[in-house]
Amino acid sequence: MARDAHSRLVGWLKVILPLSALAILSTLFLVARTVDPDAAIPYSDVEIAERLREPRMTAPTLAGVTRDGATITVTAAEARPAEESGTSASSVRARLETPDGAHTALSAGQAQADASGTLVTLDSGVLLSNSAGYEMKTEALQLRLDTTQATSTGPVEGFGPPGQIEAGGMEITEAPGAPGQYVLVFNGGVRLIYQPRNP
């Protein structure tokens, strides 16, 4: 008797459950709103015309490895073809990681990459901070993409482990006579205000 009731219940469920699923699905399709394809586009006609007139890329990233094994990553808020040749970008950030484990972070208001793709000039205020504890600022800096070299084009100022530093220029490069080791060199009349650390 119990087995008969169970069989009857299973038989009814085999009919009721698929019908319930069908009713739920049909309700979804009946209640769903239609999508207006014109309203789904997030750009106005003015933005589309401007993008066609002035081509650009939003949030581009450039990454690579130099001949000596350092990794370089450059990102920007926006990039567009430069008027003469190459590419210009705004709100630029770069990261240089050398094979000796050191890393340097750079940020700038603007940047220009040459047509050959081997040199990026950061300008409009460049900030540099590295894993050795230096935080420097300069107006412009040239970053090579084919070998590890970053050179300021003018005076620099900032702080480091020894204290406050002002110099005519600075450069990140491979240490002479020490392959695989990289140094931050200040030149052009270096002024250091020594600030000893508290023990």
Backbone as a ProteinNet text record, in pm:
[ID]
protein_1_A
[PRIMARY]
MARDAHSRLVGWLKVILPLSALAILSTLFLVARTVDPDAAIPYSDVEIAERLREPRMTAPTLAGVTRDGATITVTAAEARPAEESGTSASSVRARLETPDGAHTALSAGQAQADASGTLVTLDSGVLLSNSAGYEMKTEALQLRLDTTQATSTGPVEGFGPPGQIEAGGMEITEAPGAPGQYVLVFNGGVRLIYQPRNP
[TERTIARY]
82.9	0	86.6	190.1	279.4	356.6	395.2	469.9	381.4	251.7	157.7	141.2	134.9	121.4	247.7	360.4	487.3	495.4	454	456.6	362.8	245.7	150.4	206.5	273.8	333.7	443.8	528.4	634	573.4	466.4	399.8	346	282.1	229.6	343.2	452.4	564.9	629.3	629	684.7	606.2	480.8	397.3	402.3	391	379.4	509.6	623.4	750.3	787.3	780	809.6	711.5	580.6	483.2	515	560.3	596.3	716.6	815.1	933.4	895.3	805.8	760.2	685.3	603.6	529.1	624.6	730.1	827.6	901.9	944.7	1015.9	928.3	804.7	715.9	689	682.8	663.5	784.6	904.7	1026	1021.1	982.2	980.1	867.8	756.3	644.3	671.3	740.7	763.6	887.8	981.3	1108.1	1083.8	1164.2	1152.9	1237.4	1194.8	1274.8	1387.1	1502.3	1618	1622.3	1633.7	1647.4	1796	1838.4	1981.6	2045.5	1968.4	2023.5	2050.7	1966.5	1984.4	2098.2	2139.9	2243.5	2384.1	2401.4	2534.2	2572.7	2690.1	2726.2	2787.3	2801.3	2863.5	2759.7	2775.1	2687.8	2741.7	2660.2	2703.5	2827.1	2835.5	2949.6	3077.4	3070.8	3188.2	3234.4	3141.1	3176.3	3244.3	3190.2	3250.8	3391	3408.5	3539.8	3640.8	3598.2	3688.8	3726.9	3635.9	3668.7	3767.1	3750.8	3838.6	3976.9	3981.7	4107.4	4118	4179.3	4189.8	4273	4233.5	4305.6	4278.2	4360.3	4341	4318.3	4225.8	4199.1	4265.7	4337.7	4407.7	4500.5	4592.1	4686.1	4795	4852.2	4963.9	5070.2	5195.3	5309.2	5400.8	5438	5525.9	5631.2	5752.3	5858.9	5977.5	6076.8	6200.7	6317	6409.8	6526.7	6628.2	6730	6833.8	6905.9	6917.7	6990.3	6898.5	6771.6	6683.5	6593	6589.8	6498.4	6359.1	6256.2	6119.8	6069	5999.6	5944.4	5796.9	5715.2	5571.9	5533.7	5466	5421.3	5270.6	5197.9	5052.4	5016.8	4901.5	4856.5	4705.2	4653.1	4507.9	4458.6	4539.6	4499.3	4623	4620.9	4731.2	4672.9	4747.4	4703.6	4824.6	4808.5	4922.5	4973.5	5105.6	5165	5154	5164.5	5147.7	5253.9	5381	5487.2	5501.8	5544.3	5555.6	5557	5533.8	5531.2	5394.9	5395.8	5272.3	5286.4	5178.7	5178.2	5073.8	5098.7	5009	4995.8	4889.2	4866.5	4849	4876.6	4867.5	4941.1	5072.2	5155.4	5217.6	5221.8	5291.4	5380.7	5500.6	5593.6	5657.3	5695.3	5763.5	5879.8	5997.1	6118.7	6167.2	6179.5	6229.7	6357	6467.8	6597.9	6628.1	6716.5	6747.4	6805.4	6859.9	6914.7	6807.1	6679.2	6568.9	6519	6587.7	6543.5	6427.8	6345.9	6238.3	6224.5	6181.3	6163.3	6026.4	5952.5	5821	5832.2	5773	5775.9	5633	5607.3	5478.2	5501.8	5420.6	5436.4	5302.3	5291.4	5167.9	5151.5	5263.9	5261	5378.2	5371.1	5483.3	5473.7	5590.7	5597.5	5687.7	5639.2	5719.9	5762.8	5890.8	5938.2	5886.8	5899.6	5845	5914.5	6041.7	6114.4	6070.7	6004.7	5958.8	6068.3	6179.3	6289.9	6308.4	6238.5	6257.8	6125	6100.8	5982.9	6031.9	5984.1	6020	5902.9	5924	5823.1	5844.5	5735.8	5750.5	5628.1	5622.8	5516.2	5519.3	5640	5656.5	5668	5790.2	5814.8	5850.6	5783.5	5814.6	5875.3	5984.8	6054.5	6064.7	6031.4	6058.1	6110.2	6213.5	6269.8	6284.1	6316.3	6322.3	6440.1	6534.8	6647.2	6609.9	6490.4	6443.5	6453.8	6482.4	6491.7	6357.2	6322.6	6202.9	6245.2	6245	6298.4	6192.8	6210.4	6123.2	6207.9	6163.7	6229.7	6124.8	6159.9	6061.9	6043.1	6152.1	6142.1	6248.5	6217.8	6309.6	6293.4	6405.9	6402.1	6423.1	6330.5	6333.8	6354.4	6466	6491.6	6416.8	6367.5	6293.3	6375.3	6488.6	6570.2	6681.8	6722.7	6824.3	6789.7	6844.3	6807.9	6881	6805.4	6860.9	6746.6	6751.8	6656.6	6737.9	6724.5	6807.9	6721	6740.6	6667.2	6725.5	6641.4	6688.5	6720.7	6706.9	6734.1	6756.4	6753.1	6779.8	6678.8	6725.7	6641.6	6652.7	6549.1	6553.1	6464.6	6499.3	6419.6	6492.3	6451.6	6505.2	6551.6	6650.3	6699.4	6749.7	6800.7	6851.7	6954.1	7043	7138.7	7077.4	6968.1	6907.9	6849	6845.6	6788.6	6892.6	6849.8	6943.1	6893.7	6987.5	6963.9	7080.1	7050.4	7157.2	7117.4	7216.8	7191	7125.6	7138.3	7076.3	7088.9	7024	7034.3	7016.5	7065.1	7055.5	7048.4	6960.6	6957.5	7020.7	7123.5	7193.8	7264.9	7313.5	7390.2	7525	7566.4	7691.3	7809.3	7901	8018.3	8103.6	8140	8224.3	8153.6	8021.1	7944.9	7816.7	7828.1	7709.1	7601.5	7477.2	7366.6	7338.8	7421.7	7399.1	7362.1	7264	7213.3	7223.7	7253.2	7276.8	7196.1	7166	7107.1	7218.8	7260.3	7375.2	7326	7373.7	7346.5	7468.9	7448.2	7560.9	7526.8	7623.6	7599.1	7586.8	7680.3	7676.4	7577.5	7615.9	7526.7	7535.1	7420.5	7413.5	7336.3	7399.3	7339	7331.6	7212.2	7196	7180.4	7288.5	7291.9	7198.4	7114.9	7020.7	7037.6	7123.8	7147.2	7019.6	7006	6890.2	6907.2	6796.7	6802	6827.1	6917.9	6943.3	6822.3
-120.1	0	125.4	124.8	240.2	254.6	137	141.1	198.3	167.7	217.6	369	421.6	566	638.3	577.1	637	644.6	539	536.7	642	657.9	757	898.8	923.8	1055	1086.6	989.4	1008.4	1036.6	967.6	989.2	1130.7	1180.9	1317.6	1419.8	1396.9	1491	1498.6	1385.3	1383.8	1475.5	1496.9	1584.6	1728.4	1745.5	1879.6	1959.5	1897.9	1972.1	2027.7	1951.2	2011.4	2122.4	2103.2	2208.8	2336	2322	2438.3	2510.3	2433.9	2494.7	2570	2511.6	2576.3	2705.6	2703.9	2824	2934.3	2900.6	3000.9	3061.7	2976.5	3027.6	3117.7	3079	3161.6	3295.1	3297.3	3422.4	3514.6	3456.4	3537.1	3605.6	3533.6	3592	3692.8	3672.1	3765.3	3894.9	3886.5	4003	4081.2	4016.1	4080.5	4200.2	4306.2	4427.1	4411	4475.5	4473.3	4576.4	4546.7	4635.3	4721.4	4853	4946	4952.8	4903.2	4899.8	5038.4	5141	5277.4	5329.9	5294.6	5342.3	5270.4	5153.8	5075.7	5126.2	5215.2	5265.5	5375	5361.9	5457.9	5587.9	5605.4	5724.9	5813.5	5943.6	6036	6056.5	6119	6145.1	6234.5	6329.5	6420.8	6343.6	6249.8	6170.5	6083.1	6025.1	5939.4	6021.7	6140.1	6226.5	6269.3	6299.9	6340.9	6227.1	6105.3	5989.8	5958.8	5980.1	5957.9	6064.1	6187.4	6296.8	6284.4	6243.5	6230.7	6089.4	5996.2	5858.2	5851.2	5763.7	5747.4	5610.7	5573.1	5449.8	5487.8	5419.4	5443.8	5334.3	5376.1	5286.6	5187.4	5236.3	5144.2	5096.7	4981.9	4926.4	4876.2	4910.6	4863.7	4789.6	4668.4	4589.3	4520.7	4509	4443.2	4412	4349.1	4312.2	4371.1	4435.9	4494.7	4386.1	4423.8	4328	4270.6	4350.4	4303.6	4237.7	4217.5	4138	4213.1	4345.7	4423	4423.7	4429.4	4437.6	4580.1	4628.2	4763.3	4754	4823	4832.7	4979.9	5024.9	5163.7	5163.1	5237.5	5250	5398.4	5427.5	5566.3	5570.6	5688.1	5705	5705.7	5768.2	5780.1	5798.7	5744.8	5762.3	5792.3	5873.9	5909	5929.9	5921	5944.9	6087.3	6103.2	6235.9	6307.5	6440.5	6519.7	6486	6470.9	6442.8	6292	6220.3	6074.6	6019.5	5890.8	5830.4	5844.3	5842.2	5842.7	5935.6	6005.2	6084.8	6025.8	6039.8	5981.3	6076.5	6058.6	6142.3	6054.7	6114.5	6044.4	5910.6	5919	5802.3	5747.5	5614.8	5545.5	5440.2	5425.2	5324.5	5251.8	5126.8	5046.6	4973.5	4989.2	4926.1	4829.4	4701.9	4599.7	4541.1	4560.3	4515.1	4374.1	4303.1	4163.9	4147.2	4255.1	4244.1	4252.7	4263	4264.4	4402.7	4507.4	4644.1	4683.3	4776.1	4826.6	4978	5042.2	5186.9	5217.4	5305	5348.3	5492.4	5520.7	5654.6	5698.6	5827.1	5881.1	6018.3	6053.7	6180.8	6225	6355.2	6408.3	6372.9	6370.7	6342.5	6252.9	6193	6114.8	6110.8	6098.2	6081.2	5962.3	5872.3	5757.8	5785	5759.3	5783.6	5675.4	5703.4	5612.5	5476.5	5472.7	5345	5255.1	5312.8	5234	5198.4	5272.8	5242.5	5348.4	5462	5571	5634.5	5648.2	5718.8	5837.6	5957	6076.8	6113.8	6102.7	6141.3	6288.3	6366.9	6507.6	6559.4	6690.8	6757.4	6716.2	6706	6670.5	6521	6473.4	6330.4	6301.9	6202.8	6156.7	6017.8	5997.1	5868.9	5820.7	5695.2	5633.8	5493.8	5454.2	5321.3	5243.3	5117.4	5026.4	5056	5140.5	5178.8	5292.9	5348.7	5452.4	5594.3	5609.9	5744.3	5787.7	5914.5	5975.5	6108.2	6114.3	6229.5	6286.4	6414.5	6475.3	6557.2	6559.6	6633.5	6669.6	6761	6803.4	6700	6635.5	6538.1	6430.7	6312.2	6198.4	6111.4	6064.2	5975	5831.1	5744.2	5603	5519.7	5447.4	5359.9	5228.6	5172	5046.1	4927.5	4954.4	4845.3	4804.4	4894	4864.3	4939.9	4898.8	4963	5094.9	5202.9	5336.7	5437.3	5516.4	5625.3	5747.3	5856.6	5974.9	6099.1	6179.9	6305.8	6403.2	6493.9	6592.9	6725.8	6732.8	6857.4	6830.5	6937	6923.1	6832.6	6772.7	6685.2	6728	6696.4	6719.9	6617.6	6589.2	6492.6	6443.7	6325	6267.6	6125.2	6085.7	5949.2	5912.1	5791.9	5749.5	5845.4	5911.2	6002.5	6135.7	6178	6307.6	6372.5	6507	6584.1	6600.4	6577.8	6578.5	6674.9	6754.1	6835.6	6810.2	6795.2	6766.8	6818	6833.6	6877.8	6770.9	6644.4	6535.4	6404.1	6301.6	6166.7	6065	5944.2	5837.3	5702.4	5616.3	5476.1	5396.4	5320.1	5243.5	5124.6	5036	4921.8	4971.1	4920.8	4964.9	4927.6	5023.5	4991.6	4884	4783.2	4676.4	4578.7	4592.7	4500.6	4459.4	4369.7	4327.8	4271.1	4309.4	4260.8	4344.1	4446.7	4537.6	4675	4741.2	4867.5	4975.9	5099.1	5209.2	5331.8	5416.1	5547.5	5647.3	5719.8	5809.8	5953.8	6039.1	6183	6252.8	6355.5	6425.2	6572	6647.5	6788	6877.3	6868.3	6955.4	6904.8	6800.4	6737.4	6812.2	6842.3	6907.4	6815.2	6774.8	6681.9	6748	6752.9	6794.6	6666.4	6629.9	6502	6505.3	6404.3	6394.1	6254.9	6245.6	6114.6	6057.4	5925.4	5859	5843.4	5848.5	5820.6	5672.9	5638.1	5494.7	5428.5
0	0	0	87.4	95.6	-34.3	-90.9	-216.3	-327.5	-327	-425.9	-414.1	-292.3	-269.2	-316.4	-287.9	-330.1	-482	-550.8	-696.4	-754.6	-689.6	-736.9	-719.7	-604.4	-576.4	-678.5	-707.7	-806	-943.7	-976.9	-1105.7	-1117.5	-1009.2	-1010.8	-1018.3	-944.5	-946.5	-1084.1	-1156.9	-1292.1	-1385.2	-1355.5	-1437.9	-1385.7	-1251.6	-1192	-1202.7	-1174.8	-1174	-1311.6	-1419.9	-1550.9	-1589.3	-1552.8	-1582	-1503.7	-1377.5	-1295.2	-1356.5	-1400.1	-1462.2	-1588.8	-1667.5	-1789.6	-1759.1	-1654.7	-1614.6	-1569.6	-1494.9	-1448	-1566.8	-1660.5	-1777.4	-1863.3	-1884	-1965.9	-1898.3	-1764.8	-1691.3	-1711	-1711.1	-1733	-1868.2	-1971.8	-2104.6	-2121.4	-2055.4	-2066.9	-1991.8	-1877	-1792	-1836.5	-1903.5	-1941.1	-2031.7	-2009.1	-2091.2	-2217	-2322.5	-2444.4	-2431.5	-2493.2	-2485.9	-2610.7	-2589	-2699.9	-2736.4	-2853.3	-2885.6	-2890.2	-2926.7	-2930.6	-2790.4	-2694.5	-2557.1	-2487.1	-2537.3	-2470.3	-2500.7	-2598.9	-2634.6	-2536.3	-2468.6	-2365.2	-2417.8	-2550.3	-2605.4	-2673	-2657.6	-2729	-2869.7	-2955.5	-3092.3	-3095.4	-3000.7	-2994.6	-2961.9	-2864.3	-2827.6	-2943.8	-3016.9	-3129.9	-3238.2	-3267.7	-3369.6	-3326.3	-3198.6	-3147.6	-3156.8	-3124.5	-3132.3	-3276.6	-3370.9	-3510.8	-3561.1	-3511.3	-3551.5	-3487.9	-3360.4	-3285.6	-3229.1	-3301.8	-3251.7	-3124.3	-3031.9	-2905.7	-2846.5	-2750.7	-2675.5	-2529.9	-2465.3	-2324.4	-2241.6	-2136.5	-2043	-2113.5	-2199.5	-2264.7	-2168	-2196.4	-2118.3	-2214.8	-2184.4	-2261.1	-2165.1	-2198.4	-2110.6	-2195.2	-2138.7	-2212.2	-2123.6	-2185	-2116.2	-2193.1	-2121.5	-2186.1	-2220.4	-2298.4	-2337	-2215.7	-2108.9	-1991.1	-1887.5	-1921	-1836.2	-1741.4	-1747.6	-1662.6	-1725.8	-1642.3	-1694.1	-1677.1	-1779	-1778.4	-1811.9	-1731.1	-1758.5	-1757.2	-1861.6	-1871.6	-1894	-1811.4	-1827.6	-1835.8	-1892.4	-1905.2	-1900.3	-1871.2	-1874	-2018.2	-2106.5	-2246	-2332.2	-2453.3	-2548	-2685.1	-2759.8	-2895.3	-2984.7	-3116.4	-3204.6	-3186.8	-3183.2	-3171.9	-3305.7	-3302.6	-3425.2	-3529.4	-3486.8	-3583.4	-3604	-3499.1	-3507.3	-3366	-3351.4	-3219.2	-3154.3	-3021.2	-2943.7	-2824.2	-2788.2	-2665.8	-2570.7	-2441.2	-2340.7	-2222.7	-2145.3	-2027.4	-1903.9	-1786.8	-1657.7	-1664	-1677.3	-1705	-1577	-1568	-1460	-1522.3	-1465.8	-1516.8	-1399.1	-1422.2	-1320.8	-1386.6	-1325.7	-1374.5	-1267.5	-1303.8	-1211.6	-1270.3	-1200.1	-1249.9	-1201.2	-1271	-1234	-1093.1	-1034.1	-898.8	-791.1	-831.2	-735.7	-699.6	-742.8	-712.5	-804.3	-758.1	-843.4	-826.2	-932.6	-936.5	-994	-925.5	-973.7	-1021.3	-1135.7	-1194.6	-1224.6	-1209.4	-1252.1	-1313.7	-1413	-1483.8	-1539.8	-1563.2	-1621.1	-1767.2	-1840.7	-1984	-2020.7	-2139.5	-2192.6	-2344.4	-2408	-2552.7	-2581.9	-2665.2	-2710.1	-2853.4	-2883.3	-3019	-3113.9	-3243.3	-3344	-3343	-3299.4	-3298.4	-3183	-3081.9	-2967.7	-2869.2	-2871.2	-2779.5	-2671.6	-2681.1	-2586	-2550.1	-2419.5	-2369.2	-2287.8	-2321.3	-2246.4	-2156.3	-2026	-1927.5	-1894.6	-1890.6	-1855.4	-1782.6	-1766.4	-1689.4	-1543.7	-1488.7	-1347.9	-1330	-1305	-1288.3	-1143.1	-1085.1	-949.5	-958.7	-884.4	-883.5	-739.9	-717.5	-587	-612.7	-535.7	-558.9	-430	-446	-331.9	-239.8	-282.8	-196.7	-102.1	-118.5	-27.9	-80.5	-209.8	-268.3	-324.2	-300.6	-358.5	-418.5	-551	-622	-716.3	-750	-851	-947.2	-1072.1	-1178.7	-1282.2	-1371.7	-1471.1	-1581.3	-1623.6	-1733.7	-1717.4	-1772.3	-1761.1	-1884.5	-1938.9	-2054.9	-2009.2	-2047.1	-2009.3	-2135.3	-2141.1	-2254.9	-2235	-2344.7	-2338.4	-2386.8	-2453.6	-2505.6	-2409.9	-2320.3	-2219.6	-2092.4	-1979.4	-1853.4	-1839.5	-1863.4	-1848.4	-1836.4	-1729.7	-1708.6	-1670	-1746.1	-1727.9	-1720.5	-1616.2	-1607.3	-1708.3	-1759.5	-1856.8	-1790.2	-1658.2	-1586.9	-1439.3	-1357.9	-1214.6	-1144.9	-1034.2	-952	-807.3	-730.5	-586.2	-517.8	-392.5	-317.6	-195.3	-150.7	-27.1	-51.3	27.5	25.2	162.6	179.2	310.1	371.8	289.5	353.8	395.5	330.6	362.3	238.5	241.1	130.3	20	-105.7	-219	-325.9	-379.4	-498.4	-592.9	-721.6	-818.5	-955.4	-1041.2	-1177.6	-1262.3	-1221.6	-1295.6	-1221.3	-1271.5	-1214.1	-1324.3	-1296.7	-1395.7	-1324.8	-1375.1	-1331.9	-1444.7	-1412.5	-1515.2	-1452	-1536.8	-1487.7	-1435	-1319.9	-1257.4	-1346.1	-1373.6	-1456.2	-1389.4	-1462.6	-1410.8	-1319.2	-1304.6	-1218.4	-1290.3	-1388.1	-1462.7	-1369.4	-1397.2	-1315.7	-1192.9	-1166.6	-1054	-1109.7	-1049.1	-1101.3	-995.1	-1039.8	-946.6	-987.9	-888.2	-909.2	-886.4	-991.5	-985.2	-995.3	-902.9	-908.6	-963.4	-1048.8	-1108.7	-1129.9	-1178.4	-1211.1	-1089.6	-997.3	-879.2	-776.5	-706.5	-608	-474.6	-417.5	-285.6	-193	-85.1	12	148.4	203.7	343	423.6	490.3	561.5	681.6	691	803.4	864.8	968.8	1029.4	1090	1079.9	1138.5	1287.1	1359.5	1502.5	1526.5	1618.2	1641.7	1704.1
[MASK]
+++++++++++++++++++++++++++++++++++++++++++++++++++++++++++++++++++++++++++++++++++++++++++++++++++++++++++++++++++++++++++++++++++++++++++++++++++++++++++++++++++++++++++++++++++++++++++++++++++++++

